[in-house]
Coordinates of C-alpha atoms in Angstrom, one line a residue:
M1 CA 3.7 52.2 -41.0
S2 CA 2.0 53.3 -37.9
S3 CA 0.1 56.5 -37.3
S4 CA -1.1 58.3 -34.2
G5 CA -4.6 58.2 -35.6
S6 CA -6.7 60.6 -37.6
G7 CA -9.1 63.1 -36.0
A8 CA -12.1 61.1 -37.3
A9 CA -10.8 57.9 -35.6
A10 CA -9.7 59.6 -32.4
R11 CA -13.1 61.1 -31.4
P12 CA -15.0 59.4 -28.6
M13 CA -17.7 57.0 -29.5
S14 CA -21.3 58.3 -29.6
S15 CA -24.2 56.7 -27.8
E16 CA -25.6 55.6 -31.1
E17 CA -22.3 53.8 -32.1
K18 CA -22.2 52.1 -28.7
R19 CA -25.8 50.9 -29.2
V20 CA -24.9 49.6 -32.7
I21 CA -21.9 47.7 -31.3
F22 CA -24.0 46.2 -28.5
A23 CA -26.6 45.1 -31.0
S24 CA -23.9 43.5 -33.2
S25 CA -22.4 41.7 -30.2
L26 CA -25.7 40.4 -29.0
G27 CA -26.6 39.0 -32.4
T28 CA -23.2 37.3 -32.5
V29 CA -23.8 35.7 -29.1
F30 CA -26.9 34.0 -30.5
E31 CA -25.0 32.8 -33.6
W32 CA -22.4 31.2 -31.4
Y33 CA -25.1 29.7 -29.2
D34 CA -26.4 27.9 -32.3
F35 CA -23.0 26.7 -33.3
Y36 CA -22.0 25.4 -29.9
L37 CA -25.2 23.4 -29.2
Y38 CA -23.9 20.6 -31.3
G39 CA -20.5 20.5 -29.5
S40 CA -22.1 20.4 -26.1
L41 CA -24.4 17.5 -27.1
A42 CA -22.0 15.6 -29.3
G43 CA -22.4 12.3 -27.3
I44 CA -26.2 12.4 -27.5
I45 CA -26.1 13.4 -31.1
G46 CA -23.7 10.5 -31.9
A47 CA -26.3 8.0 -30.4
Q48 CA -29.2 9.7 -32.2
F49 CA -27.8 10.1 -35.7
F50 CA -24.9 7.7 -36.0
N51 CA -26.5 4.6 -34.6
V52 CA -27.0 3.2 -38.1
A53 CA -28.1 -0.4 -38.3
G54 CA -26.1 -2.8 -40.5
P55 CA -27.6 -5.6 -42.7
D56 CA -28.0 -7.8 -39.7
G57 CA -30.1 -5.2 -37.9
K58 CA -27.4 -4.5 -35.3
P59 CA -25.6 -1.2 -34.8
M60 CA -22.7 -0.8 -37.2
F61 CA -20.6 1.1 -34.7
D62 CA -19.9 0.9 -31.0
Q63 CA -20.3 3.9 -28.7
A64 CA -16.7 5.0 -28.9
T65 CA -16.8 5.0 -32.7
R66 CA -20.2 6.9 -32.7
D67 CA -18.6 9.5 -30.3
I68 CA -15.7 10.0 -32.8
F69 CA -18.2 10.3 -35.7
A70 CA -20.1 12.9 -33.7
L71 CA -16.9 14.8 -33.0
L72 CA -16.0 14.7 -36.7
A73 CA -19.4 16.0 -37.7
F74 CA -18.8 18.8 -35.2
A75 CA -15.4 19.4 -36.8
A76 CA -17.0 19.4 -40.3
G77 CA -18.5 22.8 -39.4
F78 CA -15.1 24.1 -38.7
I79 CA -13.5 22.6 -41.8
V80 CA -15.7 24.7 -44.1
R81 CA -15.4 27.9 -42.1
P82 CA -12.5 29.2 -44.3
F83 CA -14.6 28.7 -47.4
G84 CA -17.4 30.7 -45.7
A85 CA -14.8 33.3 -44.9
L86 CA -13.9 33.6 -48.6
V87 CA -17.5 33.8 -49.8
F88 CA -18.9 36.1 -47.3
G89 CA -15.7 38.1 -46.9
R90 CA -15.9 39.0 -50.5
I91 CA -19.5 40.0 -50.2
G92 CA -18.7 42.1 -47.1
D93 CA -15.9 44.0 -48.9
L94 CA -18.0 44.5 -52.0
V95 CA -21.5 45.1 -50.6
G96 CA -21.1 46.0 -47.0
R97 CA -20.8 44.6 -43.5
K98 CA -24.5 45.0 -42.5
Y99 CA -26.1 43.0 -45.3
T100 CA -23.7 40.2 -44.9
F101 CA -24.7 39.9 -41.2
L102 CA -28.3 39.3 -42.2
V103 CA -27.5 36.4 -44.5
T104 CA -25.2 34.6 -42.1
I105 CA -27.5 34.8 -39.1
M106 CA -30.4 33.5 -41.2
L107 CA -28.4 30.5 -42.5
M108 CA -27.1 29.7 -39.0
G109 CA -30.5 30.0 -37.2
L110 CA -32.5 28.0 -39.7
S111 CA -29.9 25.2 -39.9
T112 CA -29.9 24.9 -36.1
F113 CA -33.7 24.8 -35.9
I114 CA -33.9 22.1 -38.5
V115 CA -31.4 19.9 -36.4
G116 CA -34.1 20.0 -33.7
L117 CA -36.7 18.6 -36.1
L118 CA -34.5 16.0 -37.8
P119 CA -35.5 12.4 -37.4
S120 CA -33.0 10.0 -35.9
S121 CA -31.1 7.2 -37.7
A122 CA -33.5 4.8 -36.2
Q123 CA -36.3 6.5 -38.1
I124 CA -34.7 7.4 -41.5
G125 CA -31.5 5.4 -41.4
I126 CA -28.4 6.7 -43.2
W127 CA -30.2 9.9 -44.3
A128 CA -30.1 11.1 -40.7
P129 CA -26.3 11.6 -40.5
I130 CA -26.2 12.8 -44.1
I131 CA -28.7 15.6 -43.5
L132 CA -27.1 16.4 -40.1
I133 CA -23.6 16.8 -41.7
T134 CA -25.1 19.0 -44.5
L135 CA -26.6 21.3 -41.8
R136 CA -23.3 21.4 -40.0
L137 CA -21.6 22.4 -43.2
I138 CA -24.2 25.2 -43.8
Q139 CA -23.6 26.4 -40.2
G140 CA -19.8 26.4 -40.7
L141 CA -20.1 28.5 -43.9
A142 CA -22.4 31.0 -42.2
L143 CA -20.0 31.3 -39.2
G144 CA -17.1 31.7 -41.6
G145 CA -18.7 34.9 -42.8
E146 CA -19.8 36.1 -39.4
Y147 CA -16.8 36.7 -37.3
G148 CA -14.7 38.8 -39.7
G149 CA -17.7 41.0 -40.3
A150 CA -18.5 41.5 -36.6
A151 CA -14.8 42.3 -35.7
T152 CA -14.3 44.6 -38.7
Y153 CA -17.6 46.3 -38.0
V154 CA -16.9 47.0 -34.4
A155 CA -13.3 48.0 -35.0
E156 CA -14.3 50.5 -37.7
H157 CA -16.6 52.2 -35.2
A158 CA -14.1 52.4 -32.4
P159 CA -12.0 55.4 -31.7
A160 CA -8.2 55.2 -31.9
G161 CA -6.6 53.8 -28.8
R162 CA -9.7 51.9 -27.8
R163 CA -10.0 49.2 -30.5
G164 CA -8.7 46.4 -28.3
F165 CA -11.3 47.3 -25.6
Y166 CA -14.2 47.6 -27.9
T167 CA -13.5 44.5 -30.1
S168 CA -12.9 42.5 -26.9
W169 CA -16.7 42.6 -26.4
I170 CA -17.0 40.7 -29.7
Q171 CA -14.5 38.3 -28.3
T172 CA -16.8 37.5 -25.3
T173 CA -19.6 36.5 -27.7
A174 CA -18.1 33.0 -28.5
T175 CA -17.8 32.2 -24.8
L176 CA -21.1 33.8 -23.9
G177 CA -22.7 31.8 -26.7
L178 CA -21.2 28.6 -25.3
F179 CA -22.3 29.6 -21.8
L180 CA -25.9 30.3 -23.0
S181 CA -26.0 27.0 -24.7
L182 CA -24.9 25.2 -21.5
L183 CA -27.5 27.1 -19.5
V184 CA -30.3 26.1 -21.8
I185 CA -29.1 22.5 -21.9
L186 CA -28.8 22.3 -18.1
A187 CA -32.2 23.8 -17.6
T188 CA -33.8 21.4 -20.0
R189 CA -31.9 18.5 -18.4
T190 CA -33.1 19.6 -14.9
I191 CA -36.8 20.0 -16.0
F192 CA -37.1 16.7 -17.9
G193 CA -34.5 14.5 -16.3
E194 CA -31.4 12.9 -17.8
K195 CA -33.0 9.9 -19.3
E196 CA -35.8 11.8 -21.0
F197 CA -33.4 14.5 -22.2
A198 CA -31.1 11.9 -23.9
A199 CA -34.1 10.2 -25.5
F200 CA -36.0 13.2 -26.9
Y201 CA -35.8 16.6 -25.1
W202 CA -32.2 17.3 -26.2
R203 CA -34.1 18.9 -29.1
V204 CA -35.5 21.7 -27.0
P205 CA -32.3 23.9 -27.1
F206 CA -32.3 23.6 -30.9
W207 CA -36.0 24.7 -31.0
V208 CA -35.2 27.7 -28.8
S209 CA -32.9 28.9 -31.5
I210 CA -35.8 30.0 -33.7
A211 CA -36.8 32.6 -31.1
L212 CA -33.2 33.8 -30.9
L213 CA -33.1 34.0 -34.7
G214 CA -36.1 36.3 -34.7
I215 CA -34.5 38.6 -32.2
S216 CA -31.2 38.5 -34.0
I217 CA -32.7 39.5 -37.4
W218 CA -34.6 42.4 -35.7
I219 CA -31.3 43.5 -34.1
R220 CA -29.3 43.3 -37.3
L221 CA -32.0 45.4 -39.1
Q222 CA -31.3 48.2 -36.7
L223 CA -27.6 48.4 -37.6
Q224 CA -26.0 51.2 -39.6
E225 CA -23.2 50.5 -42.1
S226 CA -19.6 50.9 -40.9
P227 CA -18.3 54.5 -41.3
A228 CA -15.0 53.3 -42.7
F229 CA -16.8 51.3 -45.4
K230 CA -19.1 54.1 -46.2
K231 CA -16.2 56.5 -46.5
M232 CA -14.3 54.1 -48.8
K233 CA -17.4 53.6 -51.0
E234 CA -17.9 57.4 -51.2
E235 CA -14.3 57.9 -52.3
G236 CA -14.5 55.0 -54.8
T237 CA -11.5 53.3 -53.3
H238 CA -13.1 50.0 -52.5
S239 CA -11.7 46.8 -54.0
K240 CA -13.3 45.5 -57.2
A241 CA -11.8 42.0 -56.6
P242 CA -11.1 41.5 -52.9
L243 CA -10.1 37.8 -53.2
T244 CA -7.6 38.5 -55.9
E245 CA -6.2 41.5 -54.1
A246 CA -6.0 39.8 -50.7
F247 CA -4.5 36.5 -51.7
G248 CA -3.3 36.9 -55.3
Q249 CA -0.7 39.6 -54.4
W250 CA 2.1 38.4 -52.2
K251 CA 2.4 41.6 -50.2
N252 CA -1.1 41.0 -48.8
A253 CA -1.0 37.2 -48.9
K254 CA 2.2 37.0 -46.8
I255 CA 0.5 39.1 -44.0
A256 CA -2.4 36.6 -44.0
L257 CA 0.1 33.7 -43.7
I258 CA 2.0 35.5 -40.9
A259 CA -1.3 36.2 -39.1
L260 CA -2.3 32.5 -39.3
L261 CA 1.0 31.0 -38.1
G262 CA 2.1 33.8 -35.8
L263 CA -1.2 34.6 -34.0
V264 CA -4.3 32.6 -34.9
A265 CA -3.1 29.0 -35.0
G266 CA -1.9 29.1 -31.4
Q267 CA -4.9 31.2 -30.3
G268 CA -7.2 28.5 -31.8
V269 CA -5.7 25.5 -30.1
V270 CA -5.5 27.3 -26.7
W271 CA -9.1 28.4 -27.1
Y272 CA -10.4 24.9 -27.9
T273 CA -8.3 23.2 -25.3
G274 CA -9.6 25.5 -22.6
Q275 CA -13.2 25.1 -23.5
F276 CA -14.1 22.1 -25.7
Y277 CA -11.3 19.6 -25.0
A278 CA -11.6 20.3 -21.3
L279 CA -15.3 19.4 -21.5
F280 CA -14.5 16.3 -23.6
F281 CA -11.7 15.3 -21.2
L282 CA -14.0 15.4 -18.2
Q283 CA -16.8 13.4 -19.8
S284 CA -15.1 10.9 -22.1
I285 CA -11.8 10.3 -20.3
L286 CA -12.5 11.0 -16.7
K287 CA -16.0 9.6 -16.9
V288 CA -17.7 12.6 -15.2
D289 CA -21.4 12.7 -15.9
G290 CA -22.6 15.2 -18.5
Y291 CA -24.7 17.3 -16.1
T292 CA -21.7 17.8 -13.8
A293 CA -19.2 18.4 -16.5
N294 CA -21.3 21.0 -18.2
L295 CA -21.9 22.8 -14.9
L296 CA -18.1 22.8 -14.1
I297 CA -17.4 24.4 -17.5
A298 CA -20.2 26.8 -17.1
W299 CA -18.9 28.1 -13.8
S300 CA -15.4 28.5 -15.1
L301 CA -16.7 30.5 -18.1
L302 CA -18.9 32.7 -15.8
L303 CA -15.8 33.5 -13.7
G304 CA -13.5 34.0 -16.6
T305 CA -15.4 35.7 -19.3
G306 CA -14.8 39.3 -18.0
F307 CA -11.1 38.8 -18.6
F308 CA -11.6 39.0 -22.4
V309 CA -12.4 42.7 -21.9
V310 CA -9.5 43.1 -19.4
F311 CA -6.9 41.8 -21.8
G312 CA -8.5 43.6 -24.7
W313 CA -8.2 46.9 -22.7
L314 CA -4.6 46.0 -21.7
S315 CA -3.7 45.4 -25.3
D316 CA -4.5 49.1 -26.0
K317 CA -1.8 49.9 -23.5
I318 CA 1.0 47.5 -24.1
G319 CA 0.1 45.9 -27.5
R320 CA -1.7 42.9 -28.9
K321 CA 1.4 40.8 -29.7
P322 CA 2.9 40.4 -26.2
I323 CA -0.4 39.3 -24.6
I324 CA -1.3 36.8 -27.2
L325 CA 2.1 35.2 -27.4
L326 CA 2.5 35.1 -23.6
G327 CA -0.9 33.4 -23.3
C328 CA 0.3 30.7 -25.8
A329 CA 3.6 30.2 -24.0
I330 CA 2.1 29.9 -20.5
A331 CA -0.6 27.5 -21.8
A332 CA 2.0 25.3 -23.5
I333 CA 4.1 25.1 -20.4
S334 CA 1.3 24.3 -17.9
Y335 CA -1.1 22.1 -19.8
F336 CA 0.3 18.8 -18.6
T337 CA 0.3 19.9 -14.9
I338 CA -3.2 21.3 -15.1
F339 CA -4.8 18.3 -16.8
Q340 CA -3.1 15.9 -14.4
R341 CA -4.4 17.9 -11.4
L342 CA -7.9 17.8 -13.1
A343 CA -7.7 14.0 -13.3
E344 CA -6.4 13.7 -9.7
T345 CA -9.3 15.9 -8.4
A346 CA -12.2 14.8 -10.7
N347 CA -11.5 11.1 -10.7
P348 CA -8.8 10.4 -8.1
T349 CA -9.2 6.6 -8.2
L350 CA -8.5 6.6 -12.0
A351 CA -5.6 9.1 -11.6
K352 CA -4.0 6.9 -8.9
A353 CA -4.5 3.7 -10.9
I354 CA -2.8 5.3 -13.9
E355 CA 0.2 6.1 -11.8
T356 CA 0.4 2.9 -9.7
V357 CA -1.1 0.0 -11.7
Q358 CA 1.2 -1.4 -14.3
V359 CA -0.7 -2.7 -17.4
K360 CA 0.9 -4.1 -20.5
V361 CA -0.2 -5.9 -23.6
V362 CA 2.1 -8.8 -24.5
S363 CA 1.8 -10.0 -28.1
D364 CA 3.6 -11.2 -31.2
K365 CA 4.8 -8.1 -33.0
A366 CA 3.2 -9.2 -36.3
D367 CA -0.2 -9.2 -34.6
C368 CA 0.1 -5.5 -33.6
G369 CA -0.8 -2.8 -36.1
D370 CA -1.2 1.0 -36.1
L371 CA -4.1 2.1 -33.8
F372 CA -4.3 5.7 -35.1
N373 CA -8.0 6.0 -35.9
P374 CA -9.1 9.7 -36.0
V375 CA -12.2 9.1 -38.1
G376 CA -13.3 6.0 -36.2
T377 CA -14.0 3.9 -39.3
R378 CA -11.3 1.2 -38.9
I379 CA -12.3 -2.2 -37.7
F380 CA -9.7 -3.9 -35.7
K381 CA -9.5 -7.7 -35.9
S382 CA -6.2 -8.9 -34.4
S383 CA -6.0 -9.8 -30.8
C384 CA -3.3 -7.2 -30.1
D385 CA -5.2 -4.4 -31.7
L386 CA -8.5 -5.2 -30.1
A387 CA -6.8 -5.5 -26.7
R388 CA -5.1 -2.1 -26.9
D389 CA -8.2 -0.5 -28.4
F390 CA -10.2 -1.7 -25.4
L391 CA -7.7 -0.5 -22.9
A392 CA -7.5 3.0 -24.5
K393 CA -11.3 3.4 -24.5
S394 CA -11.3 2.4 -20.9
S395 CA -8.8 5.3 -20.0
V396 CA -6.2 2.7 -19.0
K397 CA -2.5 3.6 -19.4
Y398 CA -0.6 0.6 -20.8
A399 CA 2.6 -0.4 -22.5
T400 CA 3.1 -2.9 -25.3
E401 CA 5.6 -5.7 -25.0
F402 CA 6.5 -7.9 -28.0
A403 CA 7.0 -11.6 -27.5
A404 CA 7.3 -14.0 -30.4
G405 CA 4.6 -16.6 -30.6
T406 CA 2.3 -14.9 -28.1
T407 CA -1.1 -15.3 -29.8
P408 CA -3.7 -14.4 -28.7
A409 CA -2.3 -11.3 -27.0
K410 CA -2.2 -11.3 -23.2
I411 CA -3.2 -8.3 -21.0
V412 CA -1.1 -8.3 -17.9
V413 CA -2.6 -6.2 -15.0
G414 CA 0.0 -6.2 -12.2
T415 CA 0.5 -10.0 -11.7
T416 CA -2.7 -11.1 -13.3
E417 CA -2.7 -12.3 -16.9
V418 CA -5.8 -12.5 -19.1
A419 CA -5.7 -14.0 -22.6
F420 CA -7.5 -11.7 -24.9
D421 CA -9.3 -14.2 -27.1
T422 CA -11.1 -12.6 -30.0
T423 CA -13.5 -15.5 -30.4
K424 CA -14.8 -14.8 -26.9
L425 CA -14.4 -11.0 -27.0
A426 CA -17.1 -10.1 -24.4
D427 CA -15.7 -12.7 -21.9
S428 CA -12.2 -11.4 -22.4
Q429 CA -13.3 -7.8 -21.9
K430 CA -15.2 -8.7 -18.8
A431 CA -12.2 -10.6 -17.4
V432 CA -9.9 -7.6 -18.1
T433 CA -12.3 -5.2 -16.5
G434 CA -12.5 -7.4 -13.4
A435 CA -8.7 -7.5 -13.2
L436 CA -8.4 -3.7 -13.6
Q437 CA -10.9 -3.0 -10.9
A438 CA -9.3 -5.5 -8.5
A439 CA -5.9 -3.7 -9.1
G440 CA -7.4 -0.3 -8.4
Y441 CA -9.1 1.1 -11.5
P442 CA -12.5 2.6 -10.7
K443 CA -15.9 0.9 -11.3
A444 CA -18.5 2.7 -13.3
G445 CA -20.1 5.4 -11.1
D446 CA -17.3 5.3 -8.6
A447 CA -18.2 7.4 -5.6
S448 CA -14.9 9.4 -5.8
I449 CA -15.8 10.8 -9.2
V450 CA -16.9 14.4 -8.9
K451 CA -20.7 14.8 -9.0
M452 CA -22.8 18.0 -8.6
A453 CA -26.3 17.7 -7.2
T454 CA -27.4 21.2 -8.2
P455 CA -26.0 24.1 -10.2
F456 CA -24.9 25.8 -6.9
D457 CA -23.3 22.7 -5.4
I458 CA -19.9 24.5 -5.7
F459 CA -18.7 24.9 -2.1
R460 CA -17.2 21.4 -1.7
P461 CA -13.4 21.3 -2.0
Q462 CA -13.5 18.8 -4.9
V463 CA -15.9 20.9 -6.9
Y464 CA -14.3 24.4 -6.4
T465 CA -10.8 23.0 -6.9
I466 CA -11.9 21.7 -10.3
I467 CA -13.6 25.0 -11.2
G468 CA -10.3 26.7 -10.2
Y469 CA -8.3 24.6 -12.7
L470 CA -10.8 25.1 -15.4
F471 CA -10.8 28.9 -14.7
I472 CA -7.0 28.9 -15.3
L473 CA -7.6 27.3 -18.7
V474 CA -10.3 29.9 -19.5
L475 CA -7.8 32.6 -18.4
F476 CA -5.4 31.4 -21.0
V477 CA -8.2 31.6 -23.5
T478 CA -9.0 35.2 -22.6
M479 CA -5.3 36.2 -23.0
V480 CA -5.0 34.8 -26.5
Y481 CA -8.5 35.6 -27.7
G482 CA -9.3 39.0 -26.1
P483 CA -6.9 41.1 -28.3
I484 CA -7.0 38.9 -31.5
A485 CA -9.8 40.8 -33.3
A486 CA -8.1 44.1 -33.0
A487 CA -4.8 42.6 -34.0
L488 CA -6.3 41.1 -37.2
V489 CA -8.3 44.2 -38.1
E490 CA -5.2 46.4 -37.9
L491 CA -3.1 44.1 -40.0
F492 CA -5.1 44.7 -43.2
P493 CA -6.4 47.8 -45.1
T494 CA -10.1 48.6 -45.2
R495 CA -10.6 47.7 -48.9
I496 CA -9.8 44.0 -48.3
R497 CA -10.1 43.8 -44.5
Y498 CA -13.1 41.6 -44.2
T499 CA -11.8 39.1 -46.7
S500 CA -8.1 39.2 -45.5
M501 CA -8.7 38.7 -41.8
S502 CA -11.5 36.2 -42.1
L503 CA -9.5 33.5 -43.9
P504 CA -6.5 33.2 -41.4
Y505 CA -8.9 33.5 -38.5
H506 CA -11.1 30.6 -39.7
I507 CA -8.2 28.4 -40.7
G508 CA -6.6 28.9 -37.4
N509 CA -9.8 28.4 -35.4
G510 CA -11.7 26.1 -37.7
W511 CA -8.9 23.7 -38.7
F512 CA -6.2 23.9 -36.0
G513 CA -8.7 24.5 -33.2
G514 CA -11.8 22.8 -34.5
L515 CA -10.1 19.5 -35.3
L516 CA -8.4 19.4 -31.9
P517 CA -10.9 17.3 -29.9
A518 CA -11.0 14.5 -32.5
T519 CA -7.3 14.6 -33.2
A520 CA -6.3 14.6 -29.5
F521 CA -8.7 11.8 -28.7
A522 CA -7.2 9.7 -31.6
M523 CA -3.8 10.4 -30.2
V524 CA -4.9 9.1 -26.7
A525 CA -6.4 6.0 -28.3
Q526 CA -3.1 5.3 -30.2
T527 CA -0.9 5.6 -27.2
G528 CA -3.0 4.5 -24.3
D529 CA -1.9 7.7 -22.4
I530 CA -4.8 10.0 -21.4
Y531 CA -2.6 13.0 -21.5
Y532 CA -0.9 12.4 -24.8
G533 CA -3.4 14.4 -26.8
L534 CA -2.1 17.5 -25.1
W535 CA 1.0 17.4 -27.3
Y536 CA -1.2 18.6 -30.2
P537 CA -2.0 22.1 -28.7
I538 CA 1.4 22.4 -27.0
V539 CA 3.4 22.0 -30.2
I540 CA 1.2 24.4 -32.2
A541 CA 1.2 27.0 -29.4
V542 CA 5.0 26.9 -29.2
F543 CA 5.3 27.2 -33.0
T544 CA 3.0 30.3 -32.9
V545 CA 5.2 31.9 -30.2
V546 CA 8.3 31.4 -32.4
V547 CA 6.7 32.7 -35.6
G548 CA 5.0 35.6 -33.8
L549 CA 8.1 36.8 -32.0
F550 CA 10.0 37.2 -35.3
F551 CA 7.5 38.1 -37.9
V552 CA 4.3 39.6 -36.5
P553 CA 4.4 43.5 -36.2
E554 CA 2.8 45.4 -33.4
T555 CA -0.3 47.3 -34.7
K556 CA -2.0 49.0 -31.7
D557 CA -1.1 52.5 -32.9
R558 CA -2.0 52.0 -36.5
D559 CA -4.7 54.2 -38.0
I560 CA -7.0 51.8 -39.8
F561 CA -8.8 54.6 -41.6
T562 CA -5.7 55.7 -43.5
Y563 CA -3.8 52.5 -43.6
R564 CA -3.4 51.3 -47.2
G565 CA -1.1 48.3 -46.7
N566 CA 2.6 47.8 -47.2

């Protein structure tokens, strides 16, 4: 049932309420800053904490495997977010929004600061990755309780007809937190230099978080409790068992399921494709240096962030559902084209080689196994598997051809054949690399790969074209993410709102979205096609469009003060 809104909800916001909402948003920016530092530095963290020595004193894992471990440790923080949503959502519905904020920000800030102090695997061995993953899990739990509280808090302060606009400011906090983390990282890299940054000074952005924690706690202490929650408590209508009521009763549980599949899953993959996978694609697949890749993403975020508010405002006029589903649909249709253009512009030599150089692995079928390796723990031993794994990690597009008796496997580059002998692996890899480069694949540090000298080196066609493509990806993010908070808040009644909206949000973003980089990279490694990983967000986005069209109600005119559920 919809309502035109009660008088209490329809009044304009006071200056005090605006101040409280600003303070809430600013604190959330800092929390996202903490969470995203890890994602922005995954490559360096992989080298620092997953470079564990084996019994022979040599590293147990190569660089590509360490990168996957680092991505999976990043994903671990997302995996536990739904559990944090349950724990802190329950507290938020029982005790209040304000006090839950204080707990989550302290857990997040302290965990981040400790990462900056943590000795590397070279110093404390296997304990380094164990402690790191533990800290990531604590961060994930804290963030799981943060978002639902912030969105609920802001929405319950906003007047009727303006919830999309006001909650869209909360939606900017994730991107602003990422942007702030990139700025601090870039400043530190510029001051100390790339080599020193990778060796030690990557810790500085984590140390900065302790100052942000102090500011955040002070801000949160100034907040007042949500008027909707206070009114509910005064009337004695609050839930005594929010978890049971939210998910133990089908009338409420089905709404959470519809919200997950018809809104948040698609929103999650579009968000992480446009920000994190784009960054990973530039660095790990297109071989753009970290300084340049972070600058390109930072500029696209700077240009695009304001559109969160634009689409939040627009959702108050035309509805949440059409904007979110349209964003999912357009993203799914255009991803292949945009990422291909990114490759052609950022690393044109690689893009041309992928299209023009024919590479194939010829091997006995019995020697070729399954290369799907999302956790990076498998050790390939056969000639066929090692050959394909090497090509995939070199961003080479290849086909596999089976020929009985072909052992060891042969890599054919154009008309050049190289026997991939596992007993002389380094020599085989060197020979294949030479053949690839002779055929047209780029050498390391190829001059055609985009490189920015300074943060304002943006007026060259190659640079501003890439920023333009990344801006389009961010625009998709703003379409799906700008209205999502208002949509989720309006789907559930006040008594179980914090709990109910938090779980689908964090499953959609934490699992569907957070696992995207590692899953997409594993798909690329399996197929040898640098674009194949895009099928993951495309399929989920299309599925969300279908479910959303048929099952998600429009809620923009719903009175959240009086709504009691179906």
